[in-house]
Amino acid sequence: MSYSSLKIFTILFFIFYFGTAIYLEPKPSDHVFPFFSWFLFSNPPTKITSLYTLRVLESGGEKLNSPVLLRDAQTFVYLKANAPTVLEAIIERLAKSIISSDGEKIAALRRELELYFLTKPTRYEIVLITYDLIEYWRESKVRKVDVLATFTTDNLR
Amino acid sequence: MKQFTTSAKNFFILLFSYPEKKIFVDESYSFEKAKTIAGLFYAILVYYALSYFTQWSYSPPIPVNFSPLWPVFWTHYVPFSNALNIMRVFFLTSVLFGAYFFRYRVARIFVFLAFLELFGFINSFGGITPNIYPVLYATFWLMFLPDAWDNPVSSEERKKFLFVFWGTQLFLLLTYTFSAVGKFYYAFVDFQMGRETILAPYALAYYIAHWLPRLQGASLLGPFFVRHQIVGWPFMLFTIYLQFFSFLIAFRPALHRLWALGLTLFHIMSHLTLSLLFPESVLMLLVFFYNSPFYRPNTTLREQLCALPLFGPVLRPLIM
């Protein structure tokens, strides 16, 4: 390849790579490896926000005084390194399956959640919380909790 | 119209020949240095591979959400644990091969394929892990290095070698620029819709308060920036400045080292506030920019300050 051809190839490749990445940007589900737009942390969260999460009611045979949200449940939920995003994805998919009443998916996702993250016998809820970011940060205060479902791990039954 | 066409043509000719006229000024010096750095890069990848090995030994990936991407389609046909072992062996042998035979393109192609496999595998669990991509980009571009390791080397070959090296630098810097472009784009969209934008004084605090509790995370400076929201603003604006002008730095060798230091500090701050670390990006900055072959060792701090985007023209009359 001559020097001029190398330059032209480089320019065309840059246009192709970043053009494709930006084209795919609005549809993360259509992400084509290894294209990536690098639009990271581009729009901040709104002050009042909602999140699907998990709430522990009972762990290791002991009923808790009050339900504990995932963010404060380090003692009850086993979170190995690099796994938080995996756990969050499972909870979100589980919540959506509950909303759409997809029994097969619910069972599969519960199996993953309970096998890898809830190592102790646990009774827990999948909830949608609405909260003020700063209040939640400071004191775990949430403005609204919608319970989608309550489950018990097999080893507690 | 004819004058416009001629001017446009001249502009593109100037742009096309810019690297050799303005960046590869000291061609022999840059060439020798680029060769050393390329060899060093392939040696460092062995260390990188070994650190991955340690992680895998004690903490194998959780096989949930596993949906193989195209580079690892073959994992469908073998048990998960076997696929892991095949990947490990291929990865380690390829990077070792690359470290020893980096002068041969076939070895560099194997290294690229090994990273393509590994990163394809890591991204097959439902999420996107872009922080590891820069290493893949570098292994991709360095495949194109010409066979110009032993003297005598013609000027054309030297230029090709330097252009591939510089192209790698430009590609790495463009990732930061696109990150800033995304921020400006969404700031415009959010502003139009009356929502908070990334340019707001409290944006960093919101990110921290949103991100850390969700993942049971903690960071050293996160609580401070949530309590004192306004303090985070200059950091955010400075980050956007650093990111946006990154592509321009490829064309200003005097700033290669200073900018890489700035971007490294940005990555360290991301870790201290959001508990997010991009070690691969820092590694690429260290290898390709801290000792950039296009940076002239006698560059003064004054010259660097004058070359700064936006601030350079303001500072020039004050310090020259």
Coordinates of C-alpha atoms in Angstrom, one line a residue:
Chain A
M1 CA 0.0 0.0 0.0
S2 CA 1.5 3.4 -1.0
Y3 CA 1.7 6.3 1.4
S4 CA -1.2 8.1 -0.3
S5 CA -3.4 5.0 -0.3
L6 CA -2.7 4.5 3.4
K7 CA -3.9 8.1 4.1
I8 CA -7.0 7.6 2.1
F9 CA -7.7 4.3 3.8
T10 CA -7.3 5.9 7.2
I11 CA -9.6 8.8 6.5
L12 CA -12.3 6.5 5.0
F13 CA -12.0 4.1 8.0
F14 CA -12.3 7.0 10.5
I15 CA -15.5 8.2 8.7
F16 CA -16.9 4.6 8.5
Y17 CA -16.1 3.8 12.1
F18 CA -17.4 6.9 13.8
G19 CA -20.3 7.3 11.2
T20 CA -21.5 3.8 12.0
A21 CA -21.1 4.4 15.8
I22 CA -23.1 7.6 15.7
Y23 CA -25.8 6.0 13.5
L24 CA -26.2 3.2 16.1
E25 CA -26.0 5.5 19.1
P26 CA -29.7 6.1 19.6
K27 CA -30.4 2.4 19.6
P28 CA -28.1 0.8 22.3
S29 CA -29.9 -2.5 21.8
D30 CA -28.6 -2.6 18.2
H31 CA -25.0 -2.1 19.4
V32 CA -22.6 -3.7 16.9
F33 CA -19.3 -4.8 18.5
P34 CA -16.8 -3.1 18.4
F35 CA -18.5 0.1 17.2
F36 CA -19.0 2.7 19.9
S37 CA -19.9 6.3 19.8
W38 CA -18.3 7.2 23.1
F39 CA -21.3 9.3 24.0
L40 CA -20.7 8.5 27.7
F41 CA -22.4 10.4 30.6
S42 CA -24.0 12.8 28.1
N43 CA -27.3 13.6 29.8
P44 CA -27.5 13.9 33.6
P45 CA -30.3 12.1 35.5
T46 CA -33.3 14.1 36.4
K47 CA -33.5 15.1 40.1
I48 CA -36.7 13.1 40.7
T49 CA -36.0 9.7 39.1
S50 CA -37.3 6.1 39.1
L51 CA -35.5 2.8 39.3
Y52 CA -36.3 -0.9 39.5
T53 CA -34.6 -2.4 42.4
L54 CA -34.8 -5.1 45.0
R55 CA -35.9 -4.9 48.7
V56 CA -35.0 -7.6 51.2
L57 CA -37.7 -8.5 53.8
E58 CA -36.2 -11.6 55.4
S59 CA -32.7 -13.1 55.2
G60 CA -31.1 -16.2 56.7
G61 CA -34.4 -17.1 58.4
E62 CA -34.5 -13.7 60.2
K63 CA -37.3 -11.2 59.5
L64 CA -35.8 -7.7 59.2
N65 CA -37.3 -4.8 61.2
S66 CA -38.0 -2.9 58.1
P67 CA -37.3 -3.8 54.4
V68 CA -33.8 -3.0 53.2
L69 CA -33.2 -1.6 49.7
L70 CA -30.4 -3.1 47.6
R71 CA -28.2 -0.1 48.0
D72 CA -28.0 -0.8 51.8
A73 CA -28.2 -4.6 51.5
Q74 CA -24.5 -5.5 51.3
T75 CA -24.9 -8.0 54.1
F76 CA -27.8 -9.8 52.3
V77 CA -26.9 -9.6 48.6
Y78 CA -23.7 -11.1 47.4
L79 CA -22.2 -8.7 45.0
K80 CA -18.9 -9.9 43.5
A81 CA -16.6 -7.5 41.7
N82 CA -17.8 -6.2 38.3
A83 CA -21.2 -7.8 38.9
P84 CA -23.3 -4.8 39.9
T85 CA -24.3 -3.9 36.3
V86 CA -25.2 -7.6 35.7
L87 CA -27.4 -7.6 38.8
E88 CA -29.1 -4.3 37.8
A89 CA -29.8 -5.7 34.3
I90 CA -31.3 -8.9 35.8
I91 CA -33.6 -6.9 38.2
E92 CA -34.8 -4.6 35.4
R93 CA -35.5 -7.5 33.1
L94 CA -37.3 -9.3 35.9
A95 CA -39.4 -6.3 36.7
K96 CA -40.4 -5.9 33.1
S97 CA -41.3 -9.6 32.9
I98 CA -43.5 -9.3 36.0
I99 CA -45.3 -6.3 34.4
S100 CA -45.8 -8.3 31.2
S101 CA -46.7 -11.5 33.2
D102 CA -44.2 -13.6 31.3
G103 CA -44.0 -16.6 33.6
E104 CA -41.2 -18.4 31.8
K105 CA -38.9 -15.4 31.8
I106 CA -39.7 -14.6 35.4
A107 CA -38.7 -18.1 36.5
A108 CA -35.4 -18.0 34.4
L109 CA -34.4 -14.6 35.8
R110 CA -35.3 -15.5 39.4
R111 CA -33.1 -18.6 39.0
E112 CA -30.1 -16.4 37.9
L113 CA -30.8 -13.8 40.6
E114 CA -31.1 -16.3 43.4
L115 CA -28.3 -18.6 42.3
Y116 CA -25.7 -15.9 41.9
F117 CA -26.7 -13.0 44.2
L118 CA -29.0 -14.3 47.0
T119 CA -26.8 -16.9 48.6
K120 CA -28.7 -16.8 51.9
P121 CA -32.3 -18.0 52.2
T122 CA -34.2 -14.7 51.4
R123 CA -37.7 -13.2 51.0
Y124 CA -37.5 -10.2 48.8
E125 CA -39.5 -7.8 46.7
I126 CA -39.0 -6.4 43.2
V127 CA -40.0 -2.7 43.5
L128 CA -40.1 0.4 41.4
I129 CA -38.9 3.3 43.6
T130 CA -39.3 7.0 42.8
Y131 CA -36.9 9.3 44.6
D132 CA -35.1 12.6 44.8
L133 CA -31.4 11.9 43.9
I134 CA -29.9 13.9 46.8
E135 CA -32.4 12.7 49.4
Y136 CA -31.8 9.1 48.4
W137 CA -28.1 9.6 48.5
R138 CA -28.1 11.2 52.0
E139 CA -30.6 9.1 53.8
S140 CA -31.9 6.3 51.5
K141 CA -35.3 8.2 51.5
V142 CA -37.6 7.3 48.7
R143 CA -40.8 9.2 47.8
K144 CA -42.8 6.2 46.4
V145 CA -42.4 2.4 46.4
D146 CA -44.5 0.3 44.0
V147 CA -44.2 -3.4 44.9
L148 CA -44.3 -5.5 41.7
A149 CA -43.8 -8.9 43.3
T150 CA -42.7 -10.7 46.4
F151 CA -40.6 -13.9 46.1
T152 CA -39.0 -16.4 48.4
T153 CA -35.9 -18.3 47.6
D154 CA -36.3 -22.1 47.5
N155 CA -34.0 -22.6 50.5
L156 CA -36.3 -20.6 52.7
R157 CA -39.5 -22.4 51.9
Chain B
M1 CA -16.4 29.5 -8.9
K2 CA -13.1 28.4 -10.4
Q3 CA -11.2 30.3 -7.8
F4 CA -13.3 28.6 -5.0
T5 CA -12.5 25.2 -6.5
T6 CA -8.8 26.0 -6.7
S7 CA -8.8 27.3 -3.1
A8 CA -10.6 24.2 -1.9
K9 CA -8.2 22.0 -3.8
N10 CA -5.2 23.7 -2.3
F11 CA -6.8 23.4 1.2
F12 CA -7.2 19.7 0.8
I13 CA -3.6 19.3 -0.6
L14 CA -2.3 21.2 2.4
L15 CA -4.4 19.1 4.8
F16 CA -3.4 15.9 3.1
S17 CA 0.3 16.7 3.5
Y18 CA 0.0 18.2 7.0
P19 CA 1.4 15.2 8.9
E20 CA 4.8 15.1 7.1
K21 CA 5.1 18.9 6.9
K22 CA 4.1 19.8 10.5
I23 CA 4.2 16.6 12.6
F24 CA 6.9 14.3 11.3
V25 CA 9.4 17.2 11.2
D26 CA 12.2 15.3 12.7
E27 CA 11.5 12.2 10.8
S28 CA 14.5 10.0 11.8
Y29 CA 14.2 10.8 15.5
S30 CA 10.5 10.2 15.5
F31 CA 10.9 7.0 13.5
E32 CA 13.4 5.5 15.9
K33 CA 11.3 6.4 18.9
A34 CA 8.0 5.1 17.3
K35 CA 9.7 1.7 16.7
T36 CA 10.8 1.4 20.3
I37 CA 7.3 2.4 21.6
A38 CA 5.6 -0.1 19.2
G39 CA 7.8 -2.9 20.6
L40 CA 7.1 -1.8 24.2
F41 CA 3.4 -1.8 23.5
Y42 CA 3.4 -5.4 22.6
A43 CA 5.5 -6.3 25.6
I44 CA 3.1 -4.5 27.9
L45 CA 0.2 -6.5 26.5
V46 CA 1.7 -9.6 28.1
Y47 CA 1.5 -8.0 31.5
Y48 CA -2.1 -7.0 30.6
A49 CA -3.0 -10.5 29.6
L50 CA -1.5 -11.9 32.8
S51 CA -3.5 -9.5 34.9
Y52 CA -6.6 -10.8 33.2
F53 CA -5.6 -14.4 33.9
T54 CA -5.4 -13.6 37.6
Q55 CA -9.0 -12.2 37.5
W56 CA -10.3 -15.2 35.6
S57 CA -8.7 -17.7 37.9
Y58 CA -10.5 -16.5 41.0
S59 CA -13.6 -14.9 39.6
P60 CA -14.8 -16.5 36.4
P61 CA -17.5 -14.4 34.6
I62 CA -21.1 -15.3 35.7
P63 CA -22.7 -17.1 32.8
V64 CA -25.9 -15.2 33.0
N65 CA -27.3 -13.2 30.0
F66 CA -24.6 -14.9 27.9
S67 CA -25.4 -14.2 24.3
P68 CA -22.2 -14.6 22.2
L69 CA -21.3 -11.7 19.9
W70 CA -20.1 -12.4 16.4
P71 CA -16.4 -12.8 17.2
V72 CA -17.2 -15.6 19.7
F73 CA -20.1 -17.3 17.9
W74 CA -18.2 -20.6 18.2
T75 CA -18.8 -20.6 22.0
H76 CA -22.3 -21.7 21.2
Y77 CA -20.9 -25.1 20.2
V78 CA -18.7 -25.9 23.2
P79 CA -19.4 -26.0 26.9
F80 CA -18.9 -22.7 28.7
S81 CA -15.9 -23.8 30.7
N82 CA -14.1 -25.2 27.6
A83 CA -14.8 -22.0 25.8
L84 CA -13.2 -20.0 28.6
N85 CA -10.1 -22.2 28.6
I86 CA -9.8 -22.0 24.8
M87 CA -10.0 -18.3 25.0
R88 CA -7.4 -18.1 27.7
V89 CA -4.9 -20.3 25.9
F90 CA -5.4 -18.4 22.6
F91 CA -5.1 -15.0 24.3
L92 CA -1.9 -15.7 26.2
T93 CA -0.1 -17.5 23.4
S94 CA -1.1 -14.7 20.9
V95 CA 0.2 -11.9 23.1
L96 CA 3.4 -13.8 23.9
F97 CA 3.8 -14.5 20.1
G98 CA 3.2 -10.7 19.5
A99 CA 5.7 -9.6 22.2
Y100 CA 8.4 -11.8 20.7
F101 CA 7.7 -11.4 17.0
F102 CA 6.0 -7.9 16.9
R103 CA 8.1 -7.0 13.8
Y104 CA 6.1 -9.5 11.8
R105 CA 2.6 -8.5 10.7
V106 CA 1.3 -12.0 11.2
A107 CA 2.1 -11.8 14.9
R108 CA 0.4 -8.4 15.2
I109 CA -2.7 -9.8 13.4
F110 CA -2.8 -12.6 15.9
V111 CA -2.7 -10.1 18.8
F112 CA -5.6 -8.1 17.3
L113 CA -7.6 -11.3 16.8
A114 CA -6.9 -12.3 20.4
F115 CA -8.2 -9.0 21.7
L116 CA -11.2 -9.1 19.4
E117 CA -12.0 -12.6 20.8
L118 CA -11.5 -11.5 24.4
F119 CA -13.4 -8.3 24.2
G120 CA -16.1 -9.9 22.1
F121 CA -16.5 -12.5 24.9
I122 CA -16.5 -9.9 27.7
N123 CA -19.3 -7.9 25.9
S124 CA -21.4 -11.0 25.4
F125 CA -23.1 -10.7 28.8
G126 CA -25.7 -8.1 27.8
G127 CA -23.8 -5.0 28.6
I128 CA -21.3 -2.8 26.7
T129 CA -17.9 -2.4 28.3
P130 CA -16.3 0.3 26.2
N131 CA -13.5 1.1 28.6
I132 CA -11.5 -1.8 27.2
Y133 CA -11.9 -0.8 23.5
P134 CA -8.9 1.5 23.2
V135 CA -6.5 -1.5 23.5
L136 CA -8.4 -3.1 20.7
Y137 CA -8.2 0.0 18.5
A138 CA -4.4 0.2 19.1
T139 CA -3.8 -3.4 18.2
F140 CA -6.0 -2.8 15.1
W141 CA -4.0 0.2 13.8
L142 CA -0.6 -1.2 14.6
M143 CA -1.3 -4.2 12.3
F144 CA -0.8 -1.8 9.4
L145 CA 2.8 -0.9 10.4
P146 CA 5.0 -1.5 7.4
D147 CA 8.0 -3.8 7.4
A148 CA 10.5 -1.1 8.2
W149 CA 12.3 -2.3 11.3
D150 CA 15.8 -2.7 9.9
N151 CA 17.9 0.0 8.3
P152 CA 18.2 1.1 5.6
V153 CA 14.6 2.3 5.4
S154 CA 13.4 4.6 2.6
S155 CA 11.8 7.9 3.5
E156 CA 8.5 6.7 2.1
E157 CA 8.5 3.6 4.5
R158 CA 9.5 5.8 7.4
K159 CA 6.6 8.1 6.7
K160 CA 4.2 5.2 6.4
F161 CA 5.4 3.9 9.7
L162 CA 4.9 7.3 11.4
F163 CA 1.6 7.8 9.8
V164 CA 0.2 4.5 11.2
F165 CA 1.6 5.4 14.6
W166 CA 0.1 8.9 14.4
G167 CA -3.2 7.4 13.1
T168 CA -3.4 5.3 16.3
Q169 CA -2.8 8.4 18.4
L170 CA -5.5 10.3 16.4
F171 CA -8.0 7.5 16.8
L172 CA -7.5 7.2 20.5
L173 CA -7.9 11.0 20.9
L174 CA -11.0 11.0 18.7
T175 CA -12.8 8.8 21.3
Y176 CA -12.5 11.6 23.8
T177 CA -13.7 14.2 21.3
F178 CA -16.7 12.2 20.5
S179 CA -17.5 11.9 24.2
A180 CA -17.6 15.7 24.3
V181 CA -19.6 15.9 21.1
G182 CA -22.2 13.6 22.7
K183 CA -22.3 15.9 25.7
F184 CA -22.9 19.0 23.6
Y185 CA -25.5 17.1 21.5
Y186 CA -27.5 15.9 24.5
A187 CA -27.1 19.3 26.3
F188 CA -28.8 20.9 23.2
V189 CA -31.5 18.3 23.2
D190 CA -32.1 18.5 27.0
F191 CA -32.1 22.3 26.9
Q192 CA -34.7 22.3 24.1
M193 CA -36.9 20.0 26.3
G194 CA -36.4 22.1 29.4
R195 CA -34.4 19.4 31.3
E196 CA -31.2 19.6 33.3
T197 CA -28.1 19.6 31.0
I198 CA -24.6 18.3 31.5
L199 CA -23.4 22.0 31.6
A200 CA -25.5 22.8 34.7
P201 CA -23.5 23.5 37.9
Y202 CA -25.0 20.5 39.7
A203 CA -24.6 17.9 36.9
L204 CA -21.6 16.1 38.5
A205 CA -23.4 15.9 41.9
Y206 CA -26.5 14.4 40.2
Y207 CA -24.3 11.8 38.4
I208 CA -22.6 10.8 41.6
A209 CA -25.9 10.6 43.6
H210 CA -27.5 8.6 40.7
W211 CA -24.7 6.3 40.0
L212 CA -23.0 5.2 43.2
P213 CA -26.0 4.1 45.4
R214 CA -27.5 2.1 42.5
L215 CA -24.5 -0.1 42.4
Q216 CA -23.7 -0.2 46.1
G217 CA -20.7 1.9 45.2
A218 CA -18.5 4.2 47.2
S219 CA -15.9 6.8 46.2
L220 CA -13.5 9.0 48.1
L221 CA -14.6 12.3 46.8
G222 CA -18.2 11.5 45.8
P223 CA -19.8 12.6 49.1
F224 CA -17.8 15.9 49.0
F225 CA -19.1 16.8 45.6
V226 CA -22.7 15.9 46.4
R227 CA -22.5 18.1 49.5
H228 CA -20.8 21.0 47.7
Q229 CA -22.4 20.8 44.3
I230 CA -21.0 24.0 42.8
V231 CA -17.4 22.8 43.4
G232 CA -17.8 20.1 40.8
W233 CA -18.8 22.6 38.1
P234 CA -15.3 23.7 37.0
F235 CA -14.1 20.1 37.0
M236 CA -17.0 19.2 34.7
L237 CA -16.3 22.1 32.3
F238 CA -12.6 21.5 32.3
T239 CA -13.3 17.8 31.5
I240 CA -15.5 18.8 28.5
Y241 CA -12.8 21.2 27.3
L242 CA -10.1 18.5 27.5
Q243 CA -12.3 16.0 25.8
F244 CA -13.6 18.2 23.0
F245 CA -10.2 19.5 21.8
S246 CA -8.5 16.1 22.1
F247 CA -8.5 15.5 18.3
L248 CA -6.8 18.8 17.7
I249 CA -3.9 17.8 20.0
A250 CA -2.9 15.1 17.5
F251 CA -2.0 17.9 15.2
R252 CA -0.1 19.8 18.0
P253 CA 2.8 17.6 19.1
A254 CA 3.9 20.2 21.6
L255 CA 0.8 19.3 23.7
H256 CA 1.0 15.5 23.4
R257 CA 2.5 15.0 26.9
L258 CA 0.6 17.8 28.7
W259 CA -2.8 16.7 27.2
A260 CA -2.1 13.0 28.1
L261 CA -1.4 14.1 31.7
G262 CA -4.7 16.1 31.7
L263 CA -6.7 13.1 30.4
T264 CA -5.0 10.9 33.0
L265 CA -6.0 13.2 35.8
F266 CA -9.6 13.2 34.3
H267 CA -9.6 9.4 34.6
I268 CA -8.3 9.5 38.1
M269 CA -11.0 12.0 39.1
S270 CA -13.7 9.8 37.5
H271 CA -12.5 7.1 39.8
L272 CA -12.4 9.3 42.9
T273 CA -15.9 10.7 42.2
L274 CA -17.9 8.0 40.3
S275 CA -15.8 5.0 41.2
L276 CA -15.3 4.4 37.4
L277 CA -11.9 3.5 36.3
F278 CA -10.7 3.2 32.6
P279 CA -7.3 1.7 33.2
E280 CA -7.0 0.6 29.5
S281 CA -7.4 4.2 28.4
V282 CA -4.8 5.4 30.9
L283 CA -2.4 2.6 29.7
M284 CA -2.8 3.8 26.1
L285 CA -2.2 7.4 27.1
L286 CA 1.0 6.3 28.9
V287 CA 2.3 4.3 26.0
F288 CA 1.4 6.5 23.1
F289 CA 1.6 10.1 24.4
Y290 CA 3.8 10.4 27.5
N291 CA 6.8 9.7 25.4
S292 CA 5.3 10.7 22.1
P293 CA 7.7 10.4 19.1
F294 CA 6.4 13.7 17.7
Y295 CA 7.0 15.7 20.9
R296 CA 10.3 17.6 20.7
P297 CA 12.2 17.2 24.0
N298 CA 13.3 20.9 23.9
T299 CA 9.7 22.1 23.9
T300 CA 9.3 24.8 26.6
L301 CA 6.3 25.2 28.9
R302 CA 5.7 28.6 27.2
E303 CA 5.3 26.9 23.8
Q304 CA 2.9 24.4 25.3
L305 CA 0.8 27.1 26.9
C306 CA 0.7 29.1 23.6
A307 CA -0.4 25.9 21.7
L308 CA -3.5 25.4 24.1
P309 CA -6.8 25.5 22.2
L310 CA -8.8 28.6 23.1
F311 CA -6.5 29.8 25.8
G312 CA -3.3 29.8 23.7
P313 CA -4.1 32.9 21.6
V314 CA -5.1 34.7 24.9
L315 CA -2.0 33.7 26.7
R316 CA 0.4 34.4 23.8
P317 CA 0.7 38.2 24.2
L318 CA 1.0 37.8 27.9
I319 CA 3.9 35.3 28.1
M320 CA 5.8 35.8 24.8

